[in-house]
Structure formats: C-alpha cells, structure tokens
C-alpha cells in the first residue's frame, strides 16, 4: 500500500513538494491514518497520490527440509534388578573386554552415539514478479479524526495529481485496497539439494537377550 503522498505548494504538482507519510504498514483496512507532517491550506495547492506497489520479489511457497533419517535407533536405560515383565525392550549388557558377547547375550548390536544432523536444503528461488495489478481508493481529510472530507479518489493505479481547493489542508487519510491481482513469478532454481553431513560419535556395542529376569548369579 502507498505509504506516502506528495504535497505541493504549486498547482498541477509543478514543484518538488514535500513527502507526507501515512502508516499504511500498520493500518491496511481503511483505518483513519494521521498525516506526518500535517499540511496547512496555505502550503497546499496540489497533491500527488501514489498507487499500491506490486511486491518487488517473490518468495518460494515452501522451504524444504532434509528427508528424515531412516534406521534403527536405540535408547539405553539404567538396569534395575528384578522382574522386567512390563519392559518392552531388550535386556542388554556391555561386551566382554575383547568385544565379544557372553553366553546368553547373543544379540550383538552396534550403535553410534551423538548423531549430529548438519544437513540443510538449498533454497528454491523465483524471478521477478510480472502481471500484477493493484488499485487503491484514497480518501483525504482536513482533520485528524477523518470526519471532514476534502476529496475521494477511486481506483488509483498510477501516480495521480489532484489540484486542491481553498481551505484544503491535509491532516489524515483512509487508504483502501480496492483491487488486487497477484502477479506471477517464474522459478529460477527449481531443484533443492541436500547439503551438509551427518556426524556420528563413538560406536557403542550392546550384548542383548530377550530374557525379562536377570538374577545376581
């Protein structure tokens, strides 16, 4: 939405004029917006109305994330002596010093600790937008409460100059998006690539059994 108009002391917008700002970034639904600065009637002979602007660039609709890691994952929990009747996993111990599993614990599993997933996906990118069309209705007021109307301009699509009448001061405005046709952007990078590495830590070996009861002997 246009965030500033230009107030001119000369008719037909013939001088450089001064910029008058309106906080349309905060107020985009036709709320009353105070002019900054206020322009008294003796300094106002014409006004340049600026149109809405099509966004200068397009963002991809989705930024992708790397595919999930697929494999067998394990969580080692402290061993508590007694009956593991409700335990849904395997009962495991550390291997012997030579790396072998003792009798009764024939299930040998190797896992790597502290997996760090540093993968990212390269972004897709878009070209400049084209074909968009936006129009705004601009209502100007003599007072900051938007009750004393001075002029209404419908369908502002290009910069437009309006001459003012005597006693027209500029104190506030309502700016309403009247028509919006989003433009289109052609993709410039259509393929997202996975970059980065998966870093693994120390290898841990578990010797496991499906037994649910372990006795001290």
mmCIF file of C-alpha atoms in Angstrom:
data_model
loop_
_atom_site.group_PDB
_atom_site.id
_atom_site.type_symbol
_atom_site.label_atom_id
_atom_site.label_comp_id
_atom_site.label_asym_id
_atom_site.label_seq_id
_atom_site.Cartn_x
_atom_site.Cartn_y
_atom_site.Cartn_z
ATOM 1 C CA UNK A 1 0.000 0.000 0.000
ATOM 2 C CA UNK A 2 1.229 3.556 -0.654
ATOM 3 C CA UNK A 3 2.877 4.909 2.473
ATOM 4 C CA UNK A 4 3.389 8.498 1.342
ATOM 5 C CA UNK A 5 1.904 11.180 -0.881
ATOM 6 C CA UNK A 6 3.496 14.445 -2.019
ATOM 7 C CA UNK A 7 2.045 17.826 -1.036
ATOM 8 C CA UNK A 8 2.779 20.694 -3.435
ATOM 9 C CA UNK A 9 2.565 24.451 -2.979
ATOM 10 C CA UNK A 10 2.180 24.837 -6.756
ATOM 11 C CA UNK A 11 -0.841 23.775 -8.781
ATOM 12 C CA UNK A 12 -0.631 20.782 -11.134
ATOM 13 C CA UNK A 13 2.076 19.281 -8.891
ATOM 14 C CA UNK A 14 4.562 21.561 -10.621
ATOM 15 C CA UNK A 15 7.071 21.816 -7.759
ATOM 16 C CA UNK A 16 9.113 19.176 -5.955
ATOM 17 C CA UNK A 17 6.783 19.221 -2.971
ATOM 18 C CA UNK A 18 7.214 17.567 0.424
ATOM 19 C CA UNK A 19 6.668 13.954 1.371
ATOM 20 C CA UNK A 20 3.683 13.282 3.630
ATOM 21 C CA UNK A 21 3.850 9.870 5.257
ATOM 22 C CA UNK A 22 0.992 7.587 6.279
ATOM 23 C CA UNK A 23 1.485 4.435 8.343
ATOM 24 C CA UNK A 24 -0.182 2.035 5.915
ATOM 25 C CA UNK A 25 2.145 -0.764 7.053
ATOM 26 C CA UNK A 26 0.194 -0.848 10.338
ATOM 27 C CA UNK A 27 -3.199 0.275 9.060
ATOM 28 C CA UNK A 28 -4.227 -1.574 5.899
ATOM 29 C CA UNK A 29 -8.013 -1.878 6.259
ATOM 30 C CA UNK A 30 -9.094 1.684 5.636
ATOM 31 C CA UNK A 31 -8.492 2.962 9.166
ATOM 32 C CA UNK A 32 -8.032 6.683 9.738
ATOM 33 C CA UNK A 33 -4.309 7.471 9.447
ATOM 34 C CA UNK A 34 -2.833 10.749 10.610
ATOM 35 C CA UNK A 35 -0.620 12.591 8.132
ATOM 36 C CA UNK A 36 3.027 13.181 9.018
ATOM 37 C CA UNK A 37 3.508 16.105 8.786
ATOM 38 C CA UNK A 38 0.191 17.956 8.733
ATOM 39 C CA UNK A 39 -0.015 20.300 5.741
ATOM 40 C CA UNK A 40 -1.878 23.615 6.255
ATOM 41 C CA UNK A 41 -4.056 25.040 3.490
ATOM 42 C CA UNK A 42 -1.663 27.904 2.679
ATOM 43 C CA UNK A 43 1.016 25.348 1.761
ATOM 44 C CA UNK A 44 -1.231 23.046 -0.240
ATOM 45 C CA UNK A 45 -2.182 23.640 -3.876
ATOM 46 C CA UNK A 46 -1.998 20.078 -5.246
ATOM 47 C CA UNK A 47 -1.292 16.520 -4.129
ATOM 48 C CA UNK A 48 0.425 13.621 -5.879
ATOM 49 C CA UNK A 49 -1.281 10.351 -4.966
ATOM 50 C CA UNK A 50 0.911 7.272 -5.168
ATOM 51 C CA UNK A 51 -0.569 3.877 -6.117
ATOM 52 C CA UNK A 52 -0.102 0.499 -4.461
ATOM 53 C CA UNK A 53 3.057 -1.310 -5.495
ATOM 54 C CA UNK A 54 3.410 -4.894 -6.608
ATOM 55 C CA UNK A 55 5.842 -6.744 -4.355
ATOM 56 C CA UNK A 56 9.372 -6.351 -5.763
ATOM 57 C CA UNK A 57 10.134 -10.060 -5.468
ATOM 58 C CA UNK A 58 8.533 -13.437 -4.892
ATOM 59 C CA UNK A 59 9.430 -15.893 -2.171
ATOM 60 C CA UNK A 60 9.163 -19.645 -2.803
ATOM 61 C CA UNK A 61 5.979 -21.081 -1.348
ATOM 62 C CA UNK A 62 7.902 -23.664 0.643
ATOM 63 C CA UNK A 63 11.406 -24.030 2.023
ATOM 64 C CA UNK A 64 12.207 -27.729 2.147
ATOM 65 C CA UNK A 65 13.829 -29.700 4.942
ATOM 66 C CA UNK A 66 16.110 -32.723 4.545
ATOM 67 C CA UNK A 67 14.421 -36.138 4.464
ATOM 68 C CA UNK A 68 14.211 -37.873 7.848
ATOM 69 C CA UNK A 69 16.911 -40.236 8.978
ATOM 70 C CA UNK A 70 15.910 -43.862 8.452
ATOM 71 C CA UNK A 71 17.396 -46.676 10.514
ATOM 72 C CA UNK A 72 17.280 -48.484 13.819
ATOM 73 C CA UNK A 73 17.640 -46.241 16.853
ATOM 74 C CA UNK A 74 18.229 -47.372 20.437
ATOM 75 C CA UNK A 75 17.936 -45.810 23.860
ATOM 76 C CA UNK A 76 19.940 -47.361 26.708
ATOM 77 C CA UNK A 77 18.250 -47.126 30.117
ATOM 78 C CA UNK A 78 19.828 -47.967 33.511
ATOM 79 C CA UNK A 79 19.382 -51.583 34.616
ATOM 80 C CA UNK A 80 17.212 -52.161 37.664
ATOM 81 C CA UNK A 81 17.395 -55.621 39.206
ATOM 82 C CA UNK A 82 14.206 -57.659 39.291
ATOM 83 C CA UNK A 83 11.333 -58.555 37.044
ATOM 84 C CA UNK A 84 11.040 -56.701 33.729
ATOM 85 C CA UNK A 85 7.615 -58.114 32.960
ATOM 86 C CA UNK A 86 6.332 -54.804 31.556
ATOM 87 C CA UNK A 87 9.551 -53.893 29.798
ATOM 88 C CA UNK A 88 9.109 -53.603 26.040
ATOM 89 C CA UNK A 89 12.747 -53.655 25.012
ATOM 90 C CA UNK A 90 15.740 -55.952 25.265
ATOM 91 C CA UNK A 91 17.883 -56.608 28.303
ATOM 92 C CA UNK A 92 21.452 -55.662 27.396
ATOM 93 C CA UNK A 93 24.907 -55.560 28.952
ATOM 94 C CA UNK A 94 28.306 -54.304 27.851
ATOM 95 C CA UNK A 95 30.504 -56.722 25.884
ATOM 96 C CA UNK A 96 33.491 -58.521 27.351
ATOM 97 C CA UNK A 97 36.876 -56.732 27.214
ATOM 98 C CA UNK A 98 37.702 -58.494 23.963
ATOM 99 C CA UNK A 99 34.500 -57.122 22.414
ATOM 100 C CA UNK A 100 32.644 -60.449 22.386
ATOM 101 C CA UNK A 101 29.206 -61.067 23.882
ATOM 102 C CA UNK A 102 28.990 -63.597 26.761
ATOM 103 C CA UNK A 103 26.773 -66.696 26.594
ATOM 104 C CA UNK A 104 23.095 -65.909 26.929
ATOM 105 C CA UNK A 105 23.517 -62.476 25.370
ATOM 106 C CA UNK A 106 23.944 -63.463 21.770
ATOM 107 C CA UNK A 107 22.184 -60.430 20.308
ATOM 108 C CA UNK A 108 25.000 -58.081 19.340
ATOM 109 C CA UNK A 109 24.127 -54.545 18.271
ATOM 110 C CA UNK A 110 26.359 -51.625 17.355
ATOM 111 C CA UNK A 111 25.170 -48.031 17.517
ATOM 112 C CA UNK A 112 26.936 -44.726 17.103
ATOM 113 C CA UNK A 113 26.452 -42.051 19.733
ATOM 114 C CA UNK A 114 25.681 -38.381 19.435
ATOM 115 C CA UNK A 115 24.354 -38.164 15.902
ATOM 116 C CA UNK A 116 24.546 -34.553 14.695
ATOM 117 C CA UNK A 117 22.432 -33.809 11.641
ATOM 118 C CA UNK A 118 24.004 -30.809 9.911
ATOM 119 C CA UNK A 119 22.109 -31.256 6.638
ATOM 120 C CA UNK A 120 20.221 -28.397 5.024
ATOM 121 C CA UNK A 121 18.336 -27.968 1.775
ATOM 122 C CA UNK A 122 19.376 -25.334 -0.720
ATOM 123 C CA UNK A 123 16.550 -22.859 -1.330
ATOM 124 C CA UNK A 124 14.467 -22.611 -4.453
ATOM 125 C CA UNK A 125 14.368 -19.115 -5.955
ATOM 126 C CA UNK A 126 11.976 -17.117 -8.111
ATOM 127 C CA UNK A 127 12.364 -14.481 -10.756
ATOM 128 C CA UNK A 128 10.848 -11.010 -10.609
ATOM 129 C CA UNK A 129 7.038 -10.801 -10.494
ATOM 130 C CA UNK A 130 5.094 -9.792 -13.548
ATOM 131 C CA UNK A 131 1.454 -9.260 -14.440
ATOM 132 C CA UNK A 132 0.287 -7.975 -11.049
ATOM 133 C CA UNK A 133 -2.264 -5.186 -10.777
ATOM 134 C CA UNK A 134 -3.365 -3.303 -7.663
ATOM 135 C CA UNK A 135 -5.717 -0.344 -7.190
ATOM 136 C CA UNK A 136 -6.370 1.765 -4.108
ATOM 137 C CA UNK A 137 -9.175 4.064 -3.037
ATOM 138 C CA UNK A 138 -7.757 7.151 -1.318
ATOM 139 C CA UNK A 139 -9.877 9.398 0.909
ATOM 140 C CA UNK A 140 -8.270 12.608 2.215
ATOM 141 C CA UNK A 141 -9.429 14.617 5.223
ATOM 142 C CA UNK A 142 -8.923 18.077 6.642
ATOM 143 C CA UNK A 143 -8.923 16.826 10.266
ATOM 144 C CA UNK A 144 -7.024 14.053 12.038
ATOM 145 C CA UNK A 145 -10.254 12.303 13.012
ATOM 146 C CA UNK A 146 -11.276 11.653 9.372
ATOM 147 C CA UNK A 147 -14.617 13.404 9.671
ATOM 148 C CA UNK A 148 -14.028 16.464 7.438
ATOM 149 C CA UNK A 149 -13.731 15.032 3.904
ATOM 150 C CA UNK A 150 -11.871 17.002 1.251
ATOM 151 C CA UNK A 151 -11.616 14.544 -1.662
ATOM 152 C CA UNK A 152 -12.025 10.931 -2.729
ATOM 153 C CA UNK A 153 -10.033 9.222 -5.484
ATOM 154 C CA UNK A 154 -11.160 5.761 -6.570
ATOM 155 C CA UNK A 155 -9.007 3.192 -8.335
ATOM 156 C CA UNK A 156 -5.598 4.853 -8.017
ATOM 157 C CA UNK A 157 -3.290 2.646 -10.110
ATOM 158 C CA UNK A 158 -0.637 5.112 -11.262
ATOM 159 C CA UNK A 159 0.687 8.336 -9.692
ATOM 160 C CA UNK A 160 -2.088 10.907 -9.961
ATOM 161 C CA UNK A 161 -2.052 14.658 -9.405
ATOM 162 C CA UNK A 162 -5.103 16.412 -7.971
ATOM 163 C CA UNK A 163 -5.439 20.157 -7.502
ATOM 164 C CA UNK A 164 -6.837 21.263 -4.165
ATOM 165 C CA UNK A 165 -9.408 23.925 -3.375
ATOM 166 C CA UNK A 166 -9.027 26.881 -0.993
ATOM 167 C CA UNK A 167 -9.008 25.881 2.679
ATOM 168 C CA UNK A 168 -7.986 22.307 1.863
ATOM 169 C CA UNK A 169 -5.470 21.250 4.477
ATOM 170 C CA UNK A 170 -4.167 17.681 4.633
ATOM 171 C CA UNK A 171 -4.417 16.059 8.069
ATOM 172 C CA UNK A 172 -5.402 12.411 7.571
ATOM 173 C CA UNK A 173 -6.344 9.765 5.039
ATOM 174 C CA UNK A 174 -8.031 6.429 4.592
ATOM 175 C CA UNK A 175 -6.274 4.137 2.096
ATOM 176 C CA UNK A 176 -8.200 1.057 0.980
ATOM 177 C CA UNK A 177 -7.003 -1.747 -1.304
ATOM 178 C CA UNK A 178 -9.780 -1.816 -3.867
ATOM 179 C CA UNK A 179 -8.479 -4.409 -6.326
ATOM 180 C CA UNK A 180 -5.693 -6.961 -6.226
ATOM 181 C CA UNK A 181 -4.392 -9.258 -8.939
ATOM 182 C CA UNK A 182 -1.317 -11.115 -7.688
ATOM 183 C CA UNK A 183 1.473 -11.318 -10.219
ATOM 184 C CA UNK A 184 3.313 -14.470 -11.202
ATOM 185 C CA UNK A 185 6.958 -15.383 -10.780
ATOM 186 C CA UNK A 186 8.847 -17.919 -12.828
ATOM 187 C CA UNK A 187 11.181 -20.166 -10.827
ATOM 188 C CA UNK A 188 14.885 -19.665 -11.438
ATOM 189 C CA UNK A 189 16.108 -22.530 -9.235
ATOM 190 C CA UNK A 190 13.659 -25.421 -9.297
ATOM 191 C CA UNK A 191 15.661 -28.159 -7.565
ATOM 192 C CA UNK A 192 16.514 -28.211 -3.885
ATOM 193 C CA UNK A 193 19.692 -30.127 -2.998
ATOM 194 C CA UNK A 194 20.646 -31.608 0.339
ATOM 195 C CA UNK A 195 23.943 -30.225 1.636
ATOM 196 C CA UNK A 196 25.873 -30.888 4.823
ATOM 197 C CA UNK A 197 26.771 -34.047 6.686
ATOM 198 C CA UNK A 198 25.526 -36.406 9.357
ATOM 199 C CA UNK A 199 28.195 -36.634 12.046
ATOM 200 C CA UNK A 200 28.313 -39.689 14.288
ATOM 201 C CA UNK A 201 30.108 -40.165 17.580
ATOM 202 C CA UNK A 202 31.623 -43.137 19.360
ATOM 203 C CA UNK A 203 30.446 -46.642 18.490
ATOM 204 C CA UNK A 204 28.769 -48.446 21.388
ATOM 205 C CA UNK A 205 28.225 -52.216 21.474
ATOM 206 C CA UNK A 206 25.294 -53.849 23.280
ATOM 207 C CA UNK A 207 25.005 -57.561 24.053
ATOM 208 C CA UNK A 208 21.318 -58.291 24.426
ATOM 209 C CA UNK A 209 18.880 -61.023 25.357
ATOM 210 C CA UNK A 210 15.106 -61.238 25.335
ATOM 211 C CA UNK A 211 15.032 -62.583 28.898
ATOM 212 C CA UNK A 212 12.919 -60.482 31.231
ATOM 213 C CA UNK A 213 14.522 -61.536 34.575
ATOM 214 C CA UNK A 214 18.173 -61.158 35.482
ATOM 215 C CA UNK A 215 19.471 -62.596 38.749
ATOM 216 C CA UNK A 216 22.717 -61.702 40.511
ATOM 217 C CA UNK A 217 24.061 -65.227 39.855
#
